[in-house]
């Protein structure tokens, strides 16, 4: 099973569907209006869930072998999407939502036959099947609502779910369970496509259609992990893998009950609300919650085979420390910014943000892409004569552009760089060096880092407001070309070189585009690297070695 294909397909579908749904949102009545309970000040489309679900489910339906478990998961997810979209349009009410949630989990525990039959850490080693199914259904509904209620800040529910799916994919990889790994990979892709538009300040919300699906997915996988994938895992490990949403919803319910409020009426008691009340700004609150969820899932990975009560104790200690700190801060009326600590915290977050998301990806792309062009021009085994002739023209035009060109972002320079990158990608895929087998992993790692660097750099670009990368028809065309190449590469008669060429070319194009847009120098490393690579291609094509 090609997990890279699943990741690329799910991300691409999510990226393509969400902008379309954003345009349709007003006509569909799927716009989230601000009110006293919410933190956004302007109407925002809540259609991102459609992109997440379609992006996550489509690759699974196409490439994962179908059995009862897969069907039950797909059916449950579609039911939740239908009820979620319905609620995002007309606010159907809690009881109708519960009906939809139970309709979604029933296929899993009945037709899919996936349910918990033992709770060793509670002293229950053999539950009757009926009790096990009911318990599992209630637990899944609880996780659906926990994630749904965690969707209160930009990027929050998506990021928290992404961390849980990442941890589960590690366990699946270790156990060799390709089904779980495929579901995790597809879910990660769907979320990544959504986060492109949802990271603060968000231009779209996932809505109930997305948050319920994510809760259902992580809950479904948590049960599958301990029941089918690896029964030697400690059942209690699901507490740590699911992490903060469970603690948050249980604490909110406790407060509503003790205060005599409606259990299901939304309040501003969630952890993210409390952090905002303490003076932390939006980004700081999300960073804190991401950090806590990371602590939970890493603890789960480390303690996956530990005794159940050790896991429960670790979970309770983390939760107790968290809620005690929040309660104490509220009791003494501590305010982060007023005390001066949030300024230090904010500065630390800003510094961390710069040195994680602004500087490294750009430096890697700035040096890595020109270096790749140079290395490929030297190590490919052959440069066909027609490539050499074309490279002569490219080299000459590039030299003239560098000497007399007035604009470092000129269309001519951009086109010449793209042509050189395309030459490199094609020749590397179709005329690899004799030592290609020994550097395959290195080259794969390089392009994975290029993809990650592009994604991070685009999202946190200092020039984002002025030169923002917006989805265009060309972006969709590139996605479709990439998917077509990947699909055809799965044919047993295909060597897969066409797909490799398409993947590398697309990544090089986007990397070059980012460097060109954010560049200010005429004699940049990219320009110099391109003209040198084109010159070497020209020499080798006309005068073969």
Short mmCIF file of C-alpha atoms in Angstrom, two decimals:
data_model
loop_
_atom_site.label_atom_id
_atom_site.label_comp_id
_atom_site.label_asym_id
_atom_site.label_seq_id
_atom_site.Cartn_x
_atom_site.Cartn_y
_atom_site.Cartn_z
CA UNK A 1 0.00 0.00 0.00
CA UNK A 2 1.40 3.39 -1.03
CA UNK A 3 1.02 5.63 2.03
CA UNK A 4 2.68 8.58 0.30
CA UNK A 5 -0.04 8.32 -2.35
CA UNK A 6 -2.74 8.33 0.34
CA UNK A 7 -1.20 11.35 2.08
CA UNK A 8 -0.81 13.35 -1.15
CA UNK A 9 -4.30 12.44 -2.35
CA UNK A 10 -6.05 13.27 0.93
CA UNK A 11 -4.22 16.59 1.28
CA UNK A 12 -4.87 17.55 -2.33
CA UNK A 13 -8.58 16.70 -2.17
CA UNK A 14 -8.99 18.66 1.06
CA UNK A 15 -7.14 21.64 -0.43
CA UNK A 16 -9.30 21.54 -3.57
CA UNK A 17 -12.69 21.04 -1.89
CA UNK A 18 -12.45 23.66 0.87
CA UNK A 19 -12.06 26.78 -1.34
CA UNK A 20 -15.00 25.63 -3.44
CA UNK A 21 -17.14 25.10 -0.33
CA UNK A 22 -16.09 28.51 1.02
CA UNK A 23 -17.58 30.13 -2.08
CA UNK A 24 -20.79 28.13 -1.70
CA UNK A 25 -21.10 28.67 2.07
CA UNK A 26 -23.28 31.82 1.98
CA UNK A 27 -25.72 30.24 -0.48
CA UNK A 28 -25.83 27.07 1.64
CA UNK A 29 -26.36 29.01 4.85
CA UNK A 30 -23.18 27.54 6.36
CA UNK A 31 -21.64 30.68 7.86
CA UNK A 32 -20.70 30.95 11.53
CA UNK A 33 -21.96 34.26 12.88
CA UNK A 34 -20.16 35.75 15.92
CA UNK A 35 -21.93 35.84 19.29
CA UNK A 36 -21.12 36.23 22.99
CA UNK A 37 -19.99 32.62 23.33
CA UNK A 38 -17.59 32.65 20.40
CA UNK A 39 -14.17 34.25 20.02
CA UNK A 40 -14.33 35.34 16.37
CA UNK A 41 -15.58 38.81 15.47
CA UNK A 42 -16.58 38.33 11.82
CA UNK A 43 -18.73 35.78 9.95
CA UNK A 44 -16.66 32.76 8.87
CA UNK A 45 -17.72 29.88 6.57
CA UNK A 46 -17.99 26.61 8.49
CA UNK A 47 -17.53 24.21 5.60
CA UNK A 48 -14.00 22.94 6.25
CA UNK A 49 -15.36 19.66 7.56
CA UNK A 50 -16.54 18.71 4.08
CA UNK A 51 -12.97 18.99 2.81
CA UNK A 52 -11.57 17.05 5.77
CA UNK A 53 -14.07 14.20 5.38
CA UNK A 54 -13.86 13.90 1.60
CA UNK A 55 -10.09 14.20 1.70
CA UNK A 56 -9.83 11.50 4.37
CA UNK A 57 -12.38 9.04 3.03
CA UNK A 58 -11.81 9.11 -0.72
CA UNK A 59 -8.30 7.54 -0.68
CA UNK A 60 -9.50 4.88 1.76
CA UNK A 61 -12.47 3.99 -0.44
CA UNK A 62 -10.18 3.71 -3.46
CA UNK A 63 -7.07 1.97 -2.13
CA UNK A 64 -7.91 0.16 1.14
CA UNK A 65 -9.27 -3.41 0.81
CA UNK A 66 -12.94 -3.37 1.72
CA UNK A 67 -14.20 -5.50 4.61
CA UNK A 68 -16.88 -5.14 7.29
CA UNK A 69 -14.73 -2.92 9.49
CA UNK A 70 -13.84 -0.55 6.65
CA UNK A 71 -17.47 -0.36 5.52
CA UNK A 72 -18.69 0.35 9.07
CA UNK A 73 -16.14 3.15 9.44
CA UNK A 74 -16.99 4.73 6.08
CA UNK A 75 -20.74 4.50 6.70
CA UNK A 76 -20.41 5.99 10.19
CA UNK A 77 -18.27 8.84 8.87
CA UNK A 78 -20.75 9.67 6.11
CA UNK A 79 -23.67 9.65 8.57
CA UNK A 80 -21.79 12.08 10.81
CA UNK A 81 -20.99 14.31 7.84
CA UNK A 82 -24.66 14.45 6.85
CA UNK A 83 -25.83 15.31 10.37
CA UNK A 84 -22.90 17.68 10.86
CA UNK A 85 -23.62 19.63 7.68
CA UNK A 86 -27.29 19.71 8.63
CA UNK A 87 -26.40 21.18 12.01
CA UNK A 88 -23.97 23.66 10.46
CA UNK A 89 -26.85 24.95 8.36
CA UNK A 90 -29.80 25.08 10.75
CA UNK A 91 -28.67 24.22 14.34
CA UNK A 92 -30.57 20.94 14.70
CA UNK A 93 -30.23 20.73 18.49
CA UNK A 94 -28.40 18.39 20.85
CA UNK A 95 -30.86 15.51 20.88
CA UNK A 96 -31.01 15.26 17.09
CA UNK A 97 -27.21 15.39 17.01
CA UNK A 98 -27.08 12.53 19.53
CA UNK A 99 -29.35 10.49 17.27
CA UNK A 100 -26.96 11.04 14.38
CA UNK A 101 -23.96 10.14 16.51
CA UNK A 102 -25.48 6.86 17.71
CA UNK A 103 -26.55 6.03 14.16
CA UNK A 104 -22.93 6.54 13.13
CA UNK A 105 -21.38 4.30 15.80
CA UNK A 106 -23.94 1.50 15.59
CA UNK A 107 -22.48 0.06 12.33
CA UNK A 108 -19.05 -0.07 13.99
CA UNK A 109 -20.14 -2.08 17.04
CA UNK A 110 -22.64 -4.26 15.17
CA UNK A 111 -21.75 -4.78 11.50
CA UNK A 112 -18.05 -4.04 12.06
CA UNK A 113 -18.09 -6.14 15.25
CA UNK A 114 -15.60 -3.76 16.90
CA UNK A 115 -16.15 -3.31 20.61
CA UNK A 116 -14.40 -3.53 23.95
CA UNK A 117 -15.01 -6.74 25.90
CA UNK A 118 -12.73 -6.15 28.89
CA UNK A 119 -11.64 -3.30 31.17
CA UNK A 120 -8.81 -4.80 33.23
CA UNK A 121 -7.98 -1.54 35.01
CA UNK A 122 -11.56 -1.50 36.36
CA UNK A 123 -11.46 -5.16 37.29
CA UNK A 124 -13.75 -6.21 34.41
CA UNK A 125 -12.04 -8.95 32.39
CA UNK A 126 -14.96 -10.40 30.47
CA UNK A 127 -17.95 -8.22 29.69
CA UNK A 128 -21.04 -9.71 28.04
CA UNK A 129 -21.09 -8.89 24.35
CA UNK A 130 -24.20 -6.72 24.67
CA UNK A 131 -22.64 -4.70 27.48
CA UNK A 132 -19.38 -4.35 25.54
CA UNK A 133 -21.18 -3.04 22.47
CA UNK A 134 -23.20 -0.54 24.50
CA UNK A 135 -20.12 0.63 26.41
CA UNK A 136 -18.14 1.09 23.18
CA UNK A 137 -21.00 2.97 21.49
CA UNK A 138 -21.34 5.35 24.44
CA UNK A 139 -17.56 5.85 24.58
CA UNK A 140 -17.39 6.66 20.87
CA UNK A 141 -20.25 9.14 21.17
CA UNK A 142 -18.42 10.69 24.11
CA UNK A 143 -15.25 11.11 22.04
CA UNK A 144 -17.22 12.61 19.18
CA UNK A 145 -18.63 15.24 21.52
CA UNK A 146 -15.29 15.82 23.25
CA UNK A 147 -13.63 16.75 19.97
CA UNK A 148 -16.68 18.72 18.88
CA UNK A 149 -16.51 20.87 22.02
CA UNK A 150 -12.72 21.26 21.70
CA UNK A 151 -13.24 23.10 18.41
CA UNK A 152 -13.15 26.57 19.94
CA UNK A 153 -10.01 28.25 18.57
CA UNK A 154 -8.41 28.43 15.15
CA UNK A 155 -6.42 25.28 14.47
CA UNK A 156 -7.26 23.74 17.84
CA UNK A 157 -9.38 20.66 17.13
CA UNK A 158 -7.46 19.92 13.94
CA UNK A 159 -4.06 20.20 15.61
CA UNK A 160 -5.04 18.15 18.66
CA UNK A 161 -6.51 15.40 16.44
CA UNK A 162 -3.40 15.52 14.26
CA UNK A 163 -1.22 14.80 17.30
CA UNK A 164 -3.39 11.83 18.31
CA UNK A 165 -3.36 10.42 14.77
CA UNK A 166 0.41 10.87 14.60
CA UNK A 167 0.92 8.86 17.77
CA UNK A 168 -1.45 6.14 16.57
CA UNK A 169 0.36 5.93 13.24
CA UNK A 170 3.62 5.27 15.12
CA UNK A 171 2.00 2.37 16.96
CA UNK A 172 0.48 1.07 13.72
CA UNK A 173 3.81 1.23 11.93
CA UNK A 174 5.49 -0.69 14.75
CA UNK A 175 2.76 -3.33 14.67
CA UNK A 176 2.70 -3.54 10.85
CA UNK A 177 -1.02 -2.75 10.70
CA UNK A 178 -1.50 -1.12 7.30
CA UNK A 179 -5.21 -0.43 7.80
CA UNK A 180 -4.68 1.76 10.85
CA UNK A 181 -1.71 3.42 9.20
CA UNK A 182 -3.81 4.16 6.11
CA UNK A 183 -6.65 5.70 8.17
CA UNK A 184 -4.17 7.79 10.15
CA UNK A 185 -2.35 8.93 7.01
CA UNK A 186 -5.58 9.86 5.24
CA UNK A 187 -6.82 11.72 8.31
CA UNK A 188 -3.55 13.62 8.62
CA UNK A 189 -3.76 14.64 4.96
CA UNK A 190 -7.34 15.83 5.33
CA UNK A 191 -6.40 17.89 8.39
CA UNK A 192 -3.29 19.36 6.75
CA UNK A 193 -5.36 20.58 3.82
CA UNK A 194 -7.83 22.16 6.25
CA UNK A 195 -5.18 23.79 8.45
CA UNK A 196 -3.94 25.65 5.37
CA UNK A 197 -7.09 27.77 5.80
CA UNK A 198 -7.79 27.39 9.53
CA UNK A 199 -4.57 28.44 11.26
CA UNK A 200 -5.11 31.78 13.01
CA UNK A 201 -6.52 34.01 11.65
CA UNK A 202 -8.83 31.39 10.14
CA UNK A 203 -10.68 31.93 6.90
CA UNK A 204 -12.82 28.81 7.40
CA UNK A 205 -14.08 26.67 10.30
CA UNK A 206 -14.52 22.91 10.20
CA UNK A 207 -17.98 23.02 11.77
CA UNK A 208 -19.70 20.01 13.29
CA UNK A 209 -19.23 18.13 10.02
CA UNK A 210 -15.48 18.12 10.64
CA UNK A 211 -15.13 18.03 14.42
CA UNK A 212 -17.53 15.10 14.84
CA UNK A 213 -15.73 13.17 12.12
CA UNK A 214 -12.34 13.71 13.78
CA UNK A 215 -13.69 12.60 17.16
CA UNK A 216 -15.24 9.54 15.56
CA UNK A 217 -12.00 8.68 13.74
CA UNK A 218 -9.65 8.93 16.74
CA UNK A 219 -12.18 7.08 18.93
CA UNK A 220 -12.63 4.32 16.35
CA UNK A 221 -8.88 3.91 16.00
CA UNK A 222 -8.34 3.90 19.77
CA UNK A 223 -10.71 0.93 20.12
CA UNK A 224 -9.17 -0.81 17.10
CA UNK A 225 -5.66 -0.42 18.52
CA UNK A 226 -6.31 -2.26 21.76
CA UNK A 227 -8.91 -4.75 20.51
CA UNK A 228 -7.54 -5.90 17.16
CA UNK A 229 -4.23 -4.35 16.20
CA UNK A 230 -2.23 -5.18 19.32
CA UNK A 231 -4.16 -6.70 22.25
CA UNK A 232 -0.94 -6.58 24.32
CA UNK A 233 -1.30 -2.79 24.52
CA UNK A 234 -2.57 -1.57 27.87
CA UNK A 235 -6.27 -0.69 27.41
CA UNK A 236 -5.82 2.44 29.52
CA UNK A 237 -3.33 3.84 26.97
CA UNK A 238 -6.27 5.23 25.00
CA UNK A 239 -6.66 7.87 27.72
CA UNK A 240 -3.23 9.26 26.90
CA UNK A 241 -3.55 8.86 23.13
CA UNK A 242 -6.85 10.74 23.07
CA UNK A 243 -5.53 13.13 25.68
CA UNK A 244 -6.86 16.55 26.49
CA UNK A 245 -10.35 16.50 24.87
CA UNK A 246 -11.49 13.78 27.30
CA UNK A 247 -10.31 15.66 30.37
CA UNK A 248 -11.78 18.90 29.06
CA UNK A 249 -15.28 17.54 28.37
CA UNK A 250 -15.42 15.68 31.69
CA UNK A 251 -14.44 18.80 33.63
CA UNK A 252 -16.97 20.92 31.73
CA UNK A 253 -19.74 18.40 32.45
CA UNK A 254 -18.75 18.30 36.12
CA UNK A 255 -18.98 22.08 36.39
CA UNK A 256 -22.32 22.22 34.60
CA UNK A 257 -23.76 19.54 36.88
CA UNK A 258 -22.44 21.07 40.12
CA UNK A 259 -23.67 24.51 39.05
CA UNK A 260 -27.12 23.15 38.18
CA UNK A 261 -26.83 24.07 34.50
CA UNK A 262 -28.10 22.23 31.45
CA UNK A 263 -25.63 19.45 30.65
CA UNK A 264 -25.78 20.17 26.94
CA UNK A 265 -26.00 23.95 26.83
CA UNK A 266 -22.76 25.44 25.57
CA UNK A 267 -20.75 27.47 28.07
CA UNK A 268 -17.35 29.16 28.17
CA UNK A 269 -15.82 26.71 30.66
CA UNK A 270 -13.48 24.89 28.30
CA UNK A 271 -9.73 24.99 28.77
CA UNK A 272 -9.22 27.33 25.84
CA UNK A 273 -11.82 29.72 27.30
CA UNK A 274 -10.04 29.68 30.66
CA UNK A 275 -6.69 30.43 29.03
CA UNK A 276 -8.21 33.38 27.19
CA UNK A 277 -9.76 34.61 30.45
CA UNK A 278 -6.30 34.51 32.02
CA UNK A 279 -5.04 36.92 29.40
CA UNK A 280 -3.29 34.60 26.98
CA UNK A 281 -3.81 35.62 23.38
CA UNK A 282 -5.21 33.28 20.76
CA UNK A 283 -1.89 31.94 19.49
CA UNK A 284 -0.47 31.47 23.00
CA UNK A 285 -3.55 29.50 24.10
CA UNK A 286 -3.29 27.17 21.11
CA UNK A 287 0.44 26.64 21.73
CA UNK A 288 -0.23 25.74 25.37
CA UNK A 289 -2.93 23.22 24.42
CA UNK A 290 -0.77 21.71 21.67
CA UNK A 291 2.02 21.32 24.23
CA UNK A 292 -0.28 19.58 26.70
CA UNK A 293 -1.63 17.24 24.03
CA UNK A 294 1.94 16.45 22.96
CA UNK A 295 2.76 15.55 26.57
CA UNK A 296 -0.23 13.21 26.67
CA UNK A 297 0.49 11.37 23.42
CA UNK A 298 4.22 11.05 24.07
CA UNK A 299 3.41 9.61 27.49
CA UNK A 300 1.07 7.19 25.76
CA UNK A 301 3.80 6.02 23.40
CA UNK A 302 6.27 5.61 26.26
CA UNK A 303 3.80 3.78 28.56
CA UNK A 304 1.88 1.74 25.98
CA UNK A 305 2.78 -1.55 27.68
CA UNK A 306 2.80 -0.27 31.27
CA UNK A 307 0.33 -1.41 33.91
CA UNK A 308 -3.10 0.12 33.44
CA UNK A 309 -3.10 1.84 36.82
CA UNK A 310 0.26 3.46 36.11
CA UNK A 311 -1.20 4.94 32.93
CA UNK A 312 -4.35 6.10 34.73
CA UNK A 313 -2.21 7.64 37.48
CA UNK A 314 -0.06 9.54 34.96
CA UNK A 315 -3.18 10.80 33.20
CA UNK A 316 -4.78 11.95 36.43
CA UNK A 317 -1.59 13.65 37.65
CA UNK A 318 -1.29 15.68 34.43
CA UNK A 319 -4.98 16.60 34.53
CA UNK A 320 -4.86 17.49 38.22
CA UNK A 321 -1.85 19.75 37.75
CA UNK A 322 -3.51 21.45 34.79
CA UNK A 323 -6.89 22.14 36.40
CA UNK A 324 -5.34 23.09 39.73
CA UNK A 325 -3.13 25.64 38.00
CA UNK A 326 -6.10 27.07 36.10
CA UNK A 327 -8.29 27.24 39.20
CA UNK A 328 -5.56 28.82 41.31
CA UNK A 329 -4.81 31.41 38.64
CA UNK A 330 -8.51 32.32 38.38
CA UNK A 331 -8.89 32.46 42.17
CA UNK A 332 -6.03 34.95 42.64
CA UNK A 333 -7.15 36.84 39.51
CA UNK A 334 -3.79 36.23 37.84
CA UNK A 335 -3.51 37.81 34.41
CA UNK A 336 -0.75 36.78 32.08
CA UNK A 337 -0.13 40.11 30.40
CA UNK A 338 -0.62 42.14 33.54
CA UNK A 339 1.99 40.15 35.43
CA UNK A 340 4.51 40.55 32.66
CA UNK A 341 4.84 36.79 32.24
CA UNK A 342 2.77 36.60 29.07
CA UNK A 343 5.01 39.20 27.52
CA UNK A 344 7.93 36.90 28.24
CA UNK A 345 5.83 33.95 27.16
CA UNK A 346 4.67 35.78 24.05
CA UNK A 347 8.24 36.74 23.23
CA UNK A 348 9.31 33.14 23.73
CA UNK A 349 6.51 31.93 21.45
CA UNK A 350 7.44 34.56 18.87
CA UNK A 351 11.13 33.62 19.08
CA UNK A 352 10.28 29.92 18.84
CA UNK A 353 7.94 30.68 15.94
CA UNK A 354 10.71 32.53 14.09
CA UNK A 355 13.38 29.88 14.60
CA UNK A 356 11.08 26.96 13.87
CA UNK A 357 8.78 28.24 11.12
CA UNK A 358 10.41 31.26 9.52
CA UNK A 359 14.19 30.81 9.37
CA UNK A 360 14.94 27.04 8.96
CA UNK A 361 12.57 26.20 6.08
CA UNK A 362 13.73 29.18 4.04
CA UNK A 363 17.40 28.48 4.60
CA UNK A 364 16.90 24.85 3.73
CA UNK A 365 15.10 25.72 0.48
CA UNK A 366 17.50 28.55 -0.32
CA UNK A 367 20.51 26.23 -0.15
CA UNK A 368 18.94 22.84 -0.84
CA UNK A 369 17.21 23.49 -4.17
CA UNK A 370 20.21 25.11 -5.93
CA UNK A 371 22.46 22.38 -4.53
CA UNK A 372 20.08 19.71 -5.86
CA UNK A 373 20.10 21.30 -9.33
CA UNK A 374 23.90 21.33 -9.36
CA UNK A 375 24.27 17.75 -8.15
CA UNK A 376 21.75 16.41 -10.65
CA UNK A 377 23.46 18.21 -13.55
CA UNK A 378 26.70 16.47 -12.56
CA UNK A 379 25.58 12.98 -11.58
CA UNK A 380 22.95 12.00 -14.19
CA UNK A 381 24.32 9.32 -16.48
CA UNK A 382 23.21 10.94 -19.72
CA UNK A 383 21.90 14.25 -21.08
CA UNK A 384 20.13 13.75 -24.43
CA UNK A 385 21.31 16.05 -27.23
CA UNK A 386 17.95 17.80 -27.55
CA UNK A 387 18.15 18.67 -23.85
CA UNK A 388 21.65 20.01 -24.38
CA UNK A 389 20.54 22.28 -27.22
CA UNK A 390 17.60 23.60 -25.18
CA UNK A 391 19.90 24.11 -22.21
CA UNK A 392 22.22 26.27 -24.33
CA UNK A 393 19.32 28.61 -25.04
CA UNK A 394 18.24 28.62 -21.38
CA UNK A 395 21.80 29.35 -20.21
CA UNK A 396 22.24 32.22 -22.64
CA UNK A 397 18.93 33.83 -21.78
CA UNK A 398 19.58 33.41 -18.04
CA UNK A 399 23.00 35.09 -18.31
CA UNK A 400 21.46 38.02 -20.21
CA UNK A 401 18.67 38.25 -17.63
CA UNK A 402 21.13 38.26 -14.73
CA UNK A 403 23.29 40.96 -16.30
CA UNK A 404 20.70 43.32 -17.75
CA UNK A 405 17.41 42.27 -16.18
CA UNK A 406 15.89 44.90 -13.92
CA UNK A 407 13.40 42.80 -11.96
CA UNK A 408 14.43 39.87 -9.81
CA UNK A 409 10.89 38.47 -10.07
CA UNK A 410 10.56 38.88 -13.84
CA UNK A 411 8.46 36.43 -15.80
CA UNK A 412 11.47 35.59 -17.98
CA UNK A 413 13.70 34.67 -15.05
CA UNK A 414 10.93 32.67 -13.41
CA UNK A 415 10.27 30.72 -16.59
CA UNK A 416 13.95 29.93 -17.14
CA UNK A 417 14.32 28.69 -13.57
CA UNK A 418 11.24 26.50 -13.99
CA UNK A 419 12.62 25.01 -17.21
CA UNK A 420 15.91 24.19 -15.49
CA UNK A 421 14.09 22.59 -12.55
CA UNK A 422 11.97 20.53 -14.94
CA UNK A 423 15.13 19.38 -16.79
CA UNK A 424 16.66 18.32 -13.47
CA UNK A 425 13.58 16.44 -12.30
CA UNK A 426 13.16 14.61 -15.61
CA UNK A 427 16.79 13.62 -16.03
CA UNK A 428 17.11 12.57 -12.40
CA UNK A 429 14.09 10.28 -12.75
CA UNK A 430 14.90 8.86 -16.17
CA UNK A 431 18.73 8.94 -16.27
CA UNK A 432 19.70 8.34 -12.63
CA UNK A 433 23.34 7.90 -11.63
CA UNK A 434 24.88 4.45 -11.35
CA UNK A 435 24.88 4.84 -7.55
CA UNK A 436 21.16 5.75 -7.46
CA UNK A 437 20.25 2.76 -5.28
CA UNK A 438 22.58 3.94 -2.53
CA UNK A 439 21.10 7.46 -2.39
CA UNK A 440 17.42 6.65 -2.88
CA UNK A 441 16.60 7.09 0.80
CA UNK A 442 18.62 10.32 0.99
CA UNK A 443 16.87 11.76 -2.05
CA UNK A 444 13.46 10.72 -0.74
CA UNK A 445 14.23 12.35 2.60
CA UNK A 446 15.35 15.50 0.78
CA UNK A 447 12.06 15.85 -1.10
CA UNK A 448 10.03 15.11 2.02
CA UNK A 449 11.92 17.93 3.75
CA UNK A 450 11.31 20.16 0.72
CA UNK A 451 7.56 19.45 0.95
CA UNK A 452 7.49 20.14 4.69
CA UNK A 453 9.59 23.29 4.31
CA UNK A 454 7.34 24.63 1.55
CA UNK A 455 4.21 24.01 3.60
CA UNK A 456 5.62 25.63 6.72
CA UNK A 457 7.23 28.52 4.82
CA UNK A 458 4.05 29.32 2.88
CA UNK A 459 1.92 29.29 6.00
CA UNK A 460 4.29 31.49 8.02
CA UNK A 461 5.65 33.63 5.20
CA UNK A 462 6.69 37.16 6.27
CA UNK A 463 5.44 38.25 2.86
CA UNK A 464 2.20 36.33 3.33
CA UNK A 465 -0.15 39.31 3.21
CA UNK A 466 1.43 40.82 0.13
CA UNK A 467 2.31 37.68 -1.79
CA UNK A 468 -0.04 35.08 -0.33
CA UNK A 469 -0.23 31.73 -2.09
CA UNK A 470 -3.90 31.40 -2.94
CA UNK A 471 -5.44 28.30 -4.54
CA UNK A 472 -5.78 28.91 -8.26
CA UNK A 473 -6.81 26.91 -11.28
CA UNK A 474 -3.13 26.19 -11.86
CA UNK A 475 -2.80 24.76 -8.34
CA UNK A 476 -5.70 22.40 -8.99
CA UNK A 477 -4.26 21.43 -12.36
CA UNK A 478 -0.93 20.63 -10.73
CA UNK A 479 -2.74 18.55 -8.11
CA UNK A 480 -4.60 16.58 -10.76
CA UNK A 481 -1.41 16.01 -12.76
CA UNK A 482 0.34 14.84 -9.62
CA UNK A 483 -2.49 12.47 -8.70
CA UNK A 484 -2.70 11.10 -12.23
CA UNK A 485 1.02 10.41 -12.23
CA UNK A 486 0.83 8.69 -8.88
CA UNK A 487 -2.17 6.58 -9.90
CA UNK A 488 -0.58 5.45 -13.15
CA UNK A 489 2.61 4.60 -11.30
CA UNK A 490 0.66 1.89 -9.45
CA UNK A 491 0.19 -0.02 -12.70
CA UNK A 492 2.39 -3.16 -12.63
CA UNK A 493 3.56 -2.34 -16.16
CA UNK A 494 4.77 1.11 -15.10
CA UNK A 495 8.21 1.68 -13.66
CA UNK A 496 6.91 4.59 -11.63
CA UNK A 497 9.51 6.97 -13.09
CA UNK A 498 6.81 9.24 -14.52
CA UNK A 499 5.28 9.61 -11.06
CA UNK A 500 8.67 10.35 -9.52
CA UNK A 501 9.29 13.00 -12.17
CA UNK A 502 5.89 14.65 -11.55
CA UNK A 503 6.34 14.67 -7.76
CA UNK A 504 9.83 16.13 -7.92
CA UNK A 505 8.89 18.69 -10.55
CA UNK A 506 5.86 19.93 -8.58
CA UNK A 507 7.87 20.26 -5.38
CA UNK A 508 10.72 22.04 -7.18
CA UNK A 509 8.27 24.44 -8.86
CA UNK A 510 6.63 25.43 -5.59
CA UNK A 511 9.98 25.70 -3.83
CA UNK A 512 11.37 27.92 -6.61
CA UNK A 513 8.19 30.02 -6.60
CA UNK A 514 8.52 30.67 -2.88
CA UNK A 515 12.19 31.64 -3.21
CA UNK A 516 11.45 33.93 -6.14
CA UNK A 517 8.53 35.66 -4.40
CA UNK A 518 10.41 36.27 -1.18
CA UNK A 519 13.77 36.97 -2.84
CA UNK A 520 15.25 40.44 -3.21
CA UNK A 521 18.60 39.73 -4.86
CA UNK A 522 19.34 39.64 -8.56
CA UNK A 523 22.26 37.23 -8.05
CA UNK A 524 20.46 34.89 -5.69
CA UNK A 525 21.63 31.35 -4.99
CA UNK A 526 18.66 30.05 -6.95
CA UNK A 527 19.49 32.16 -10.02
CA UNK A 528 23.18 31.27 -9.88
CA UNK A 529 22.44 27.59 -9.27
CA UNK A 530 19.98 27.51 -12.16
CA UNK A 531 22.36 29.10 -14.68
CA UNK A 532 25.21 26.81 -13.61
CA UNK A 533 23.02 23.70 -13.81
CA UNK A 534 21.68 24.75 -17.22
CA UNK A 535 25.26 25.36 -18.39
CA UNK A 536 26.36 21.90 -17.28
CA UNK A 537 23.32 20.32 -18.97
CA UNK A 538 24.23 22.23 -22.13
CA UNK A 539 27.85 21.10 -22.08
CA UNK A 540 27.05 17.47 -21.35
CA UNK A 541 24.29 17.33 -23.95
CA UNK A 542 26.34 18.81 -26.78
CA UNK A 543 29.68 17.24 -25.85
CA UNK A 544 28.79 13.90 -24.17
CA UNK A 545 31.30 12.51 -21.68
#
